[in-house]
PDB file of C-alpha atoms in Angstrom:
ATOM      1  CA  MET A  10     -19.394  -2.365  13.350  1.00 91.00           C
ATOM      2  CA  HIS A  11     -21.230  -1.813  10.051  1.00 96.00           C
ATOM      3  CA  VAL A  12     -23.004  -4.471   8.007  1.00 97.00           C
ATOM      4  CA  ASN A  13     -23.195  -4.480   4.187  1.00 96.00           C
ATOM      5  CA  TYR A  14     -21.003  -1.393   4.044  1.00 98.00           C
ATOM      6  CA  PRO A  15     -20.230   0.503   0.772  1.00 97.00           C
ATOM      7  CA  ILE A  16     -16.498   0.370   0.023  1.00 97.00           C
ATOM      8  CA  LYS A  17     -15.875   2.774  -2.861  1.00 97.00           C
ATOM      9  CA  SER A  18     -14.930   5.539  -0.438  1.00 95.00           C
ATOM     10  CA  LEU A  19     -12.534   3.195   1.388  1.00 97.00           C
ATOM     11  CA  ASN A  20     -10.082   2.780  -1.500  1.00 97.00           C
ATOM     12  CA  SER A  21      -8.159   5.245  -3.626  1.00 97.00           C
ATOM     13  CA  TRP A  22      -9.362   3.615  -6.879  1.00 98.00           C
ATOM     14  CA  ARG A  23     -12.981   4.269  -5.849  1.00 98.00           C
ATOM     15  CA  LEU A  24     -14.006   0.808  -6.958  1.00 98.00           C
ATOM     16  CA  GLY A  25     -16.093  -1.988  -5.454  1.00 97.00           C
ATOM     17  CA  ASP A  26     -19.592  -2.528  -4.139  1.00 97.00           C
ATOM     18  CA  ARG A  27     -20.071  -3.496  -0.495  1.00 97.00           C
ATOM     19  CA  VAL A  28     -18.455  -5.614   2.180  1.00 98.00           C
ATOM     20  CA  ARG A  29     -20.228  -7.885   4.650  1.00 97.00           C
ATOM     21  CA  TYR A  30     -18.667  -6.231   7.717  1.00 97.00           C
ATOM     22  CA  PHE A  31     -16.698  -3.026   8.225  1.00 98.00           C
ATOM     23  CA  SER A  32     -15.056  -1.862  11.468  1.00 97.00           C
ATOM     24  CA  GLN A  33     -12.948   1.116  12.461  1.00 97.00           C
ATOM     25  CA  PRO A  34     -11.867   0.351  16.042  1.00 98.00           C
ATOM     26  CA  GLN A  35     -10.572   3.115  18.268  1.00 97.00           C
ATOM     27  CA  SER A  36      -8.011   1.116  20.241  1.00 97.00           C
ATOM     28  CA  LEU A  37      -5.687  -1.864  19.933  1.00 97.00           C
ATOM     29  CA  GLU A  38      -7.836  -3.822  22.382  1.00 97.00           C
ATOM     30  CA  ALA A  39     -10.960  -3.192  20.301  1.00 97.00           C
ATOM     31  CA  LEU A  40      -9.102  -4.118  17.121  1.00 97.00           C
ATOM     32  CA  VAL A  41      -8.014  -7.479  18.512  1.00 97.00           C
ATOM     33  CA  SER A  42     -11.463  -8.148  19.942  1.00 96.00           C
ATOM     34  CA  LEU A  43     -13.203  -7.427  16.628  1.00 96.00           C
ATOM     35  CA  TYR A  44     -10.780  -9.635  14.741  1.00 96.00           C
ATOM     36  CA  GLU A  45     -11.367 -12.520  17.140  1.00 95.00           C
ATOM     37  CA  GLN A  46     -15.137 -12.043  17.096  1.00 95.00           C
ATOM     38  CA  TYR A  47     -15.396 -12.217  13.307  1.00 95.00           C
ATOM     39  CA  GLN A  48     -12.795 -14.841  12.463  1.00 92.00           C
ATOM     40  CA  HIS A  49     -15.455 -16.851  10.656  1.00 93.00           C
ATOM     41  CA  VAL A  50     -15.073 -14.528   7.646  1.00 95.00           C
ATOM     42  CA  PRO A  51     -11.833 -13.454   5.926  1.00 96.00           C
ATOM     43  CA  THR A  52     -10.262 -10.304   7.377  1.00 97.00           C
ATOM     44  CA  ILE A  53      -8.987  -7.439   5.218  1.00 97.00           C
ATOM     45  CA  TRP A  54      -6.668  -5.063   7.070  1.00 97.00           C
ATOM     46  CA  LEU A  55      -7.124  -1.605   5.597  1.00 97.00           C
ATOM     47  CA  GLY A  56      -5.023   1.531   5.858  1.00 94.00           C
ATOM     48  CA  LEU A  57      -5.643   4.278   3.307  1.00 93.00           C
ATOM     49  CA  GLY A  58      -6.968   1.855   0.713  1.00 94.00           C
ATOM     50  CA  SER A  59      -4.230   2.317  -1.858  1.00 94.00           C
ATOM     51  CA  ASN A  60      -2.667  -0.655  -3.650  1.00 93.00           C
ATOM     52  CA  ILE A  61      -6.010  -2.482  -3.453  1.00 96.00           C
ATOM     53  CA  LEU A  62      -8.434  -3.699  -6.135  1.00 98.00           C
ATOM     54  CA  PHE A  63     -11.883  -4.597  -4.828  1.00 97.00           C
ATOM     55  CA  SER A  64     -14.339  -6.694  -6.830  1.00 95.00           C
ATOM     56  CA  ASP A  65     -17.578  -5.293  -8.242  1.00 97.00           C
ATOM     57  CA  ASP A  66     -19.398  -7.939  -6.199  1.00 95.00           C
ATOM     58  CA  VAL A  67     -20.242  -7.898  -2.495  1.00 96.00           C
ATOM     59  CA  LEU A  68     -17.216  -9.077  -0.519  1.00 97.00           C
ATOM     60  CA  ASN A  69     -17.765 -11.808   2.035  1.00 96.00           C
ATOM     61  CA  ALA A  70     -15.167 -10.325   4.360  1.00 97.00           C
ATOM     62  CA  HIS A  71     -14.562  -8.154   7.400  1.00 98.00           C
ATOM     63  CA  ILE A  72     -12.634  -4.962   6.657  1.00 98.00           C
ATOM     64  CA  ILE A  73     -10.832  -3.587   9.706  1.00 98.00           C
ATOM     65  CA  ARG A  74      -9.482  -0.077   9.221  1.00 97.00           C
ATOM     66  CA  THR A  75      -6.450   0.611  11.395  1.00 97.00           C
ATOM     67  CA  ASN A  76      -5.978   4.392  11.237  1.00 95.00           C
ATOM     68  CA  LYS A  77      -7.802   5.153  14.507  1.00 96.00           C
ATOM     69  CA  ALA A  78      -6.579   2.262  16.654  1.00 97.00           C
ATOM     70  CA  LEU A  79      -2.944   2.345  15.532  1.00 98.00           C
ATOM     71  CA  SER A  80      -2.045   6.020  15.194  1.00 97.00           C
ATOM     72  CA  VAL A  81       0.899   6.701  17.550  1.00 98.00           C
ATOM     73  CA  MET A  82       4.439   7.667  16.546  1.00 97.00           C
ATOM     74  CA  SER A  83       7.378   8.862  18.641  1.00 97.00           C
ATOM     75  CA  PHE A  84      11.156   9.242  18.595  1.00 96.00           C
ATOM     76  CA  ASP A  85      13.716   8.278  21.250  1.00 91.00           C
ATOM     77  CA  GLN A  86      16.868   6.880  19.623  1.00 89.00           C
ATOM     78  CA  TYR A  87      14.580   4.795  17.410  1.00 94.00           C
ATOM     79  CA  PHE A  88      11.394   5.821  15.629  1.00 97.00           C
ATOM     80  CA  TYR A  89       8.321   4.040  16.966  1.00 98.00           C
ATOM     81  CA  VAL A  90       5.346   4.114  14.611  1.00 98.00           C
ATOM     82  CA  GLU A  91       2.061   2.227  14.562  1.00 98.00           C
ATOM     83  CA  ALA A  92       0.586   0.539  11.504  1.00 98.00           C
ATOM     84  CA  GLY A  93      -2.270   2.979  10.890  1.00 97.00           C
ATOM     85  CA  VAL A  94      -0.030   6.045  10.494  1.00 98.00           C
ATOM     86  CA  SER A  95       0.200   7.319   6.913  1.00 97.00           C
ATOM     87  CA  LEU A  96       3.614   7.229   5.272  1.00 97.00           C
ATOM     88  CA  ALA A  97       3.299  10.901   4.358  1.00 95.00           C
ATOM     89  CA  LYS A  98       2.680  11.890   7.972  1.00 97.00           C
ATOM     90  CA  PHE A  99       5.503   9.727   9.253  1.00 97.00           C
ATOM     91  CA  ALA A 100       7.918  11.075   6.621  1.00 96.00           C
ATOM     92  CA  LYS A 101       7.188  14.644   7.737  1.00 96.00           C
ATOM     93  CA  PHE A 102       7.774  13.606  11.355  1.00 96.00           C
ATOM     94  CA  CYS A 103      11.145  12.133  10.389  1.00 95.00           C
ATOM     95  CA  MET A 104      11.966  15.203   8.304  1.00 95.00           C
ATOM     96  CA  LYS A 105      11.611  17.430  11.374  1.00 94.00           C
ATOM     97  CA  HIS A 106      14.288  15.272  13.014  1.00 94.00           C
ATOM     98  CA  GLY A 107      16.555  15.774  10.000  1.00 94.00           C
ATOM     99  CA  CYS A 108      16.355  12.209   8.689  1.00 95.00           C
ATOM    100  CA  VAL A 109      17.184  12.553   5.005  1.00 94.00           C
ATOM    101  CA  ASP A 110      17.109   8.759   4.611  1.00 94.00           C
ATOM    102  CA  ALA A 111      13.408   8.629   5.600  1.00 95.00           C
ATOM    103  CA  VAL A 112      11.876  11.180   3.258  1.00 93.00           C
ATOM    104  CA  PHE A 113      11.491   8.690   0.378  1.00 94.00           C
ATOM    105  CA  LEU A 114       8.371   7.534   2.225  1.00 95.00           C
ATOM    106  CA  ALA A 115       6.606  10.862   1.638  1.00 93.00           C
ATOM    107  CA  GLY A 116       5.466  10.081  -1.899  1.00 89.00           C
ATOM    108  CA  ILE A 117       4.227   6.555  -1.261  1.00 92.00           C
ATOM    109  CA  PRO A 118       0.456   6.296  -0.792  1.00 90.00           C
ATOM    110  CA  GLY A 119      -0.548   4.143   2.151  1.00 93.00           C
ATOM    111  CA  THR A 120       0.244   3.445   5.789  1.00 97.00           C
ATOM    112  CA  ILE A 121       3.081   1.902   7.751  1.00 97.00           C
ATOM    113  CA  GLY A 122       1.200  -1.400   8.011  1.00 97.00           C
ATOM    114  CA  GLY A 123       0.823  -1.714   4.267  1.00 95.00           C
ATOM    115  CA  ALA A 124       4.421  -0.636   3.705  1.00 96.00           C
ATOM    116  CA  LEU A 125       5.675  -3.342   6.057  1.00 98.00           C
ATOM    117  CA  ALA A 126       3.460  -5.966   4.432  1.00 96.00           C
ATOM    118  CA  MET A 127       4.820  -5.314   0.924  1.00 95.00           C
ATOM    119  CA  ASN A 128       8.258  -3.780   1.610  1.00 96.00           C
ATOM    120  CA  ALA A 129       7.217  -0.482   0.049  1.00 93.00           C
ATOM    121  CA  GLY A 130       9.895   1.699  -1.429  1.00 92.00           C
ATOM    122  CA  ALA A 131      10.889   4.429  -3.857  1.00 87.00           C
ATOM    123  CA  TYR A 132      14.050   5.908  -5.356  1.00 84.00           C
ATOM    124  CA  LYS A 133      15.999   2.701  -4.600  1.00 85.00           C
ATOM    125  CA  TYR A 134      15.067   2.814  -0.895  1.00 91.00           C
ATOM    126  CA  GLU A 135      12.874   0.240   0.886  1.00 96.00           C
ATOM    127  CA  ILE A 136      11.306   0.409   4.324  1.00 97.00           C
ATOM    128  CA  TRP A 137      12.680  -2.935   5.542  1.00 98.00           C
ATOM    129  CA  GLN A 138      16.204  -1.569   5.154  1.00 97.00           C
ATOM    130  CA  HIS A 139      15.391   0.478   8.256  1.00 97.00           C
ATOM    131  CA  VAL A 140      13.391  -1.983  10.390  1.00 98.00           C
ATOM    132  CA  ASP A 141      14.871  -2.842  13.777  1.00 98.00           C
ATOM    133  CA  SER A 142      11.846  -4.823  15.006  1.00 98.00           C
ATOM    134  CA  VAL A 143       8.089  -5.119  14.490  1.00 98.00           C
ATOM    135  CA  THR A 144       5.151  -5.862  16.737  1.00 98.00           C
ATOM    136  CA  VAL A 145       2.619  -8.178  15.153  1.00 98.00           C
ATOM    137  CA  LEU A 146      -0.643  -9.921  15.905  1.00 98.00           C
ATOM    138  CA  THR A 147      -0.379 -13.682  15.568  1.00 96.00           C
ATOM    139  CA  SER A 148      -2.682 -16.594  16.285  1.00 93.00           C
ATOM    140  CA  LYS A 149      -0.820 -16.918  19.602  1.00 91.00           C
ATOM    141  CA  GLY A 150      -1.189 -13.260  20.547  1.00 94.00           C
ATOM    142  CA  ILE A 151       0.910 -10.112  20.186  1.00 97.00           C
ATOM    143  CA  ARG A 152       4.632 -10.721  19.560  1.00 97.00           C
ATOM    144  CA  THR A 153       7.754  -8.723  18.781  1.00 98.00           C
ATOM    145  CA  LEU A 154       9.744 -10.054  15.818  1.00 98.00           C
ATOM    146  CA  LEU A 155      13.048  -9.204  14.137  1.00 98.00           C
ATOM    147  CA  PRO A 156      13.833  -8.816  10.423  1.00 98.00           C
ATOM    148  CA  SER A 157      15.552 -12.210  10.611  1.00 97.00           C
ATOM    149  CA  ASP A 158      12.113 -13.728  11.259  1.00 97.00           C
ATOM    150  CA  PHE A 159      11.002 -12.647   7.770  1.00 98.00           C
ATOM    151  CA  LYS A 160      11.963 -13.346   4.182  1.00 97.00           C
ATOM    152  CA  ILE A 161      12.238  -9.902   2.603  1.00 97.00           C
ATOM    153  CA  GLY A 162      12.220  -9.290  -1.156  1.00 94.00           C
ATOM    154  CA  TYR A 163      11.229  -6.713  -3.724  1.00 93.00           C
ATOM    155  CA  ARG A 164       7.640  -5.745  -2.842  1.00 92.00           C
ATOM    156  CA  CYS A 165       7.329  -9.050  -1.023  1.00 92.00           C
ATOM    157  CA  VAL A 166       7.448  -9.974   2.673  1.00 96.00           C
ATOM    158  CA  GLN A 167       6.954 -13.492   4.033  1.00 96.00           C
ATOM    159  CA  GLY A 168       6.595 -13.882   7.774  1.00 95.00           C
ATOM    160  CA  PRO A 169       5.766 -16.683  10.196  1.00 95.00           C
ATOM    161  CA  LYS A 170       2.766 -18.800   9.239  1.00 95.00           C
ATOM    162  CA  ASP A 171       0.766 -17.571  12.235  1.00 95.00           C
ATOM    163  CA  LEU A 172       1.233 -13.876  11.341  1.00 97.00           C
ATOM    164  CA  ILE A 173      -2.092 -12.035  11.145  1.00 97.00           C
ATOM    165  CA  CYS A 174      -1.123  -8.372  10.772  1.00 97.00           C
ATOM    166  CA  PHE A 175       1.504  -5.748  11.599  1.00 98.00           C
ATOM    167  CA  LEU A 176       0.761  -3.500  14.567  1.00 98.00           C
ATOM    168  CA  SER A 177       3.848  -1.280  14.845  1.00 98.00           C
ATOM    169  CA  ALA A 178       7.518  -0.997  14.004  1.00 98.00           C
ATOM    170  CA  LYS A 179      10.738   0.299  15.496  1.00 98.00           C
ATOM    171  CA  LEU A 180      12.711   1.945  12.697  1.00 98.00           C
ATOM    172  CA  SER A 181      16.245   3.296  12.436  1.00 97.00           C
ATOM    173  CA  PHE A 182      16.929   6.493  10.516  1.00 95.00           C
ATOM    174  CA  ILE A 183      19.889   8.841  10.890  1.00 90.00           C
ATOM    175  CA  PRO A 184      19.059  12.311  12.258  1.00 89.00           C
ATOM    176  CA  SER A 185      21.215  15.005  10.656  1.00 87.00           C
ATOM    177  CA  CYS A 186      19.948  18.230   9.050  1.00 89.00           C
ATOM    178  CA  ALA A 187      16.266  19.193   9.011  1.00 91.00           C
ATOM    179  CA  LEU A 188      16.812  21.705   6.197  1.00 93.00           C
ATOM    180  CA  GLU A 189      18.525  19.086   4.044  1.00 93.00           C
ATOM    181  CA  ALA A 190      15.736  16.583   4.772  1.00 93.00           C
ATOM    182  CA  LYS A 191      13.105  19.156   3.805  1.00 94.00           C
ATOM    183  CA  LYS A 192      14.966  19.985   0.583  1.00 95.00           C
ATOM    184  CA  THR A 193      15.271  16.321  -0.368  1.00 93.00           C
ATOM    185  CA  MET A 194      11.598  15.679   0.356  1.00 92.00           C
ATOM    186  CA  LYS A 195      10.593  18.573  -1.883  1.00 94.00           C
ATOM    187  CA  GLN A 196      12.748  17.162  -4.676  1.00 93.00           C
ATOM    188  CA  PHE A 197      11.201  13.704  -4.345  1.00 91.00           C
ATOM    189  CA  LEU A 198       7.646  15.079  -4.277  1.00 92.00           C
ATOM    190  CA  LEU A 199       8.306  17.368  -7.245  1.00 92.00           C
ATOM    191  CA  GLN A 200       9.612  14.416  -9.252  1.00 90.00           C
ATOM    192  CA  ARG A 201       6.570  12.370  -8.267  1.00 90.00           C
ATOM    193  CA  ASN A 202       4.126  15.141  -9.144  1.00 91.00           C
ATOM    194  CA  THR A 203       5.848  15.666 -12.491  1.00 92.00           C
ATOM    195  CA  THR A 204       5.885  12.039 -13.587  1.00 92.00           C
ATOM    196  CA  GLN A 205       2.812  10.478 -11.913  1.00 94.00           C
ATOM    197  CA  PRO A 206      -0.927  11.242 -12.095  1.00 94.00           C
ATOM    198  CA  ILE A 207      -1.846  13.271  -9.017  1.00 90.00           C
ATOM    199  CA  GLY A 208      -5.449  14.063  -8.177  1.00 92.00           C
ATOM    200  CA  THR A 209      -6.964  11.150 -10.108  1.00 96.00           C
ATOM    201  CA  PHE A 210      -8.575   7.971  -8.795  1.00 98.00           C
ATOM    202  CA  ASN A 211      -5.789   5.368  -8.975  1.00 97.00           C
ATOM    203  CA  CYS A 212      -4.150   2.801  -6.700  1.00 96.00           C
ATOM    204  CA  GLY A 213      -0.515   3.770  -7.220  1.00 93.00           C
ATOM    205  CA  SER A 214       1.700   1.420  -9.216  1.00 95.00           C
ATOM    206  CA  VAL A 215      -0.235  -1.541 -10.616  1.00 97.00           C
ATOM    207  CA  PHE A 216       2.699  -3.798 -11.568  1.00 97.00           C
ATOM    208  CA  ARG A 217       5.995  -4.661  -9.948  1.00 95.00           C
ATOM    209  CA  ASN A 218       9.011  -3.554 -11.955  1.00 95.00           C
ATOM    210  CA  PRO A 219      10.789  -6.552 -13.515  1.00 94.00           C
ATOM    211  CA  GLU A 220      14.421  -6.756 -12.416  1.00 91.00           C
ATOM    212  CA  GLY A 221      16.421  -4.018 -14.089  1.00 90.00           C
ATOM    213  CA  GLN A 222      13.414  -2.685 -16.010  1.00 93.00           C
ATOM    214  CA  SER A 223      10.425  -0.388 -15.653  1.00 95.00           C
ATOM    215  CA  ALA A 224       6.900  -1.688 -16.140  1.00 97.00           C
ATOM    216  CA  GLY A 225       5.708   1.837 -16.861  1.00 97.00           C
ATOM    217  CA  LYS A 226       8.273   2.363 -19.611  1.00 97.00           C
ATOM    218  CA  MET A 227       7.308  -0.923 -21.248  1.00 97.00           C
ATOM    219  CA  VAL A 228       3.672   0.157 -21.364  1.00 98.00           C
ATOM    220  CA  ASP A 229       4.734   3.541 -22.746  1.00 97.00           C
ATOM    221  CA  GLN A 230       6.904   1.938 -25.453  1.00 97.00           C
ATOM    222  CA  LEU A 231       3.971  -0.221 -26.504  1.00 98.00           C
ATOM    223  CA  GLY A 232       1.941   2.931 -27.143  1.00 97.00           C
ATOM    224  CA  LEU A 233      -0.618   2.118 -24.467  1.00 98.00           C
ATOM    225  CA  LEU A 234      -0.687   5.437 -22.601  1.00 98.00           C
ATOM    226  CA  GLY A 235      -4.328   6.521 -22.561  1.00 98.00           C
ATOM    227  CA  TYR A 236      -5.592   3.046 -23.546  1.00 98.00           C
ATOM    228  CA  GLN A 237      -9.185   2.910 -22.290  1.00 98.00           C
ATOM    229  CA  VAL A 238     -11.791   0.289 -21.421  1.00 98.00           C
ATOM    230  CA  GLY A 239     -15.143   1.605 -20.259  1.00 98.00           C
ATOM    231  CA  MET A 240     -14.348   4.428 -17.845  1.00 98.00           C
ATOM    232  CA  ALA A 241     -10.901   3.122 -16.882  1.00 98.00           C
ATOM    233  CA  ARG A 242      -7.715   4.045 -18.702  1.00 98.00           C
ATOM    234  CA  VAL A 243      -3.954   3.757 -18.576  1.00 98.00           C
ATOM    235  CA  SER A 244      -2.747   7.120 -17.317  1.00 98.00           C
ATOM    236  CA  PRO A 245      -1.564   9.363 -20.168  1.00 97.00           C
ATOM    237  CA  LYS A 246       1.206  10.430 -17.773  1.00 96.00           C
ATOM    238  CA  HIS A 247       2.604   7.103 -16.539  1.00 97.00           C
ATOM    239  CA  GLY A 248       2.164   3.593 -17.921  1.00 97.00           C
ATOM    240  CA  ASN A 249       2.088   1.857 -14.534  1.00 98.00           C
ATOM    241  CA  PHE A 250      -0.998   3.729 -13.346  1.00 98.00           C
ATOM    242  CA  ILE A 251      -4.614   2.954 -14.256  1.00 98.00           C
ATOM    243  CA  GLU A 252      -7.158   5.687 -13.612  1.00 98.00           C
ATOM    244  CA  ASN A 253     -10.847   5.496 -12.756  1.00 98.00           C
ATOM    245  CA  ILE A 254     -12.218   8.354 -14.865  1.00 98.00           C
ATOM    246  CA  GLN A 255     -14.612  10.537 -12.845  1.00 96.00           C
ATOM    247  CA  GLY A 256     -15.140   7.609 -10.480  1.00 96.00           C
ATOM    248  CA  LYS A 257     -17.333   5.870 -13.072  1.00 97.00           C
ATOM    249  CA  ALA A 258     -15.197   2.823 -13.895  1.00 98.00           C
ATOM    250  CA  THR A 259     -15.850  -0.710 -12.714  1.00 98.00           C
ATOM    251  CA  SER A 260     -13.396  -3.221 -11.343  1.00 98.00           C
ATOM    252  CA  ALA A 261     -14.074  -5.277 -14.472  1.00 98.00           C
ATOM    253  CA  ASP A 262     -12.874  -2.348 -16.625  1.00 98.00           C
ATOM    254  CA  VAL A 263      -9.620  -2.199 -14.670  1.00 98.00           C
ATOM    255  CA  ARG A 264      -9.126  -5.959 -14.764  1.00 98.00           C
ATOM    256  CA  GLN A 265      -9.552  -5.969 -18.534  1.00 98.00           C
ATOM    257  CA  ILE A 266      -6.844  -3.322 -18.899  1.00 98.00           C
ATOM    258  CA  ILE A 267      -4.538  -5.240 -16.570  1.00 98.00           C
ATOM    259  CA  GLN A 268      -4.965  -8.432 -18.577  1.00 98.00           C
ATOM    260  CA  PHE A 269      -4.422  -6.620 -21.888  1.00 98.00           C
ATOM    261  CA  ILE A 270      -1.214  -4.993 -20.636  1.00 98.00           C
ATOM    262  CA  LYS A 271       0.114  -8.324 -19.384  1.00 98.00           C
ATOM    263  CA  GLU A 272      -0.593  -9.977 -22.735  1.00 98.00           C
ATOM    264  CA  GLN A 273       1.004  -7.153 -24.734  1.00 98.00           C
ATOM    265  CA  VAL A 274       4.118  -6.990 -22.558  1.00 98.00           C
ATOM    266  CA  PHE A 275       4.599 -10.754 -22.737  1.00 98.00           C
ATOM    267  CA  ALA A 276       4.149 -10.788 -26.506  1.00 98.00           C
ATOM    268  CA  GLU A 277       6.688  -7.984 -27.001  1.00 97.00           C
ATOM    269  CA  TYR A 278       9.236  -8.632 -24.235  1.00 96.00           C
ATOM    270  CA  GLY A 279       8.612 -12.207 -23.096  1.00 97.00           C
ATOM    271  CA  ILE A 280       8.108 -10.932 -19.534  1.00 97.00           C
ATOM    272  CA  GLN A 281       5.257 -11.949 -17.242  1.00 97.00           C
ATOM    273  CA  LEU A 282       4.348  -8.817 -15.311  1.00 97.00           C
ATOM    274  CA  GLN A 283       3.477  -9.406 -11.653  1.00 96.00           C
ATOM    275  CA  LEU A 284       0.832  -7.381  -9.858  1.00 97.00           C
ATOM    276  CA  GLU A 285       1.870  -5.028  -7.105  1.00 95.00           C
ATOM    277  CA  VAL A 286      -1.763  -4.271  -6.324  1.00 95.00           C
ATOM    278  CA  LYS A 287      -3.573  -6.669  -3.984  1.00 95.00           C
ATOM    279  CA  VAL A 288      -6.791  -8.113  -5.457  1.00 96.00           C
ATOM    280  CA  TYR A 289      -9.768  -8.955  -3.251  1.00 95.00           C
ATOM    281  CA  GLU A 290     -12.730 -10.887  -4.684  1.00 88.00           C
TER     282      GLU A 290
END
């Protein structure tokens, strides 16, 4: 347990100041115990820290990082994977079993827990298309739930009211040809590396794509690639990414860009862009 912990290194945007409490438990039992002990402050469940925008102010919260406590994955008819496992690592594991239908996960920044919470996807695939069951922490303890217990949408998952966090999932993918899976993964990653900013401080996609449209293309068509506020800018490579230049931007810089993009898109297209990134203040 750490008190008044710096959080820039905990998120891929490299933004934020400090958080009141930070924990990185080593087991499921420790994770549950820490959550219960510090319920008097809001809990932030953290994987790799992508898809997150932290405030410039000190957060009155308890960040619990799951990558140590929830790190197991296995295969026996179904794929079992815990919430702290990165999507890239899990995709490679599935690739070795020849699961072509799993490799879309390789290019998505984040962990299984985050993917389940937001129904992460790419290339017209989504993770909840493959969920057989999930294990979750609730106010009544640890439970196993089915997809029918959730309302699943585009980048949106609504579960039971007493749901606290995802712990693991049992997923169904079709094992076939490892060589074909490897080839497909390389194609997906090449496309990602060609069209998205790699090696910069960003959170992944900032906005959800409106139905039938691309948020990034709208930003591009408005001539906003490279638009800059302070040390934050719209990626010159992709309109749905905002970069923290040299790690010197503030959350306020990013928020100003987000608001400007939303205003410009609404004025031009009459569309209210919705955030994909989760904001913590």
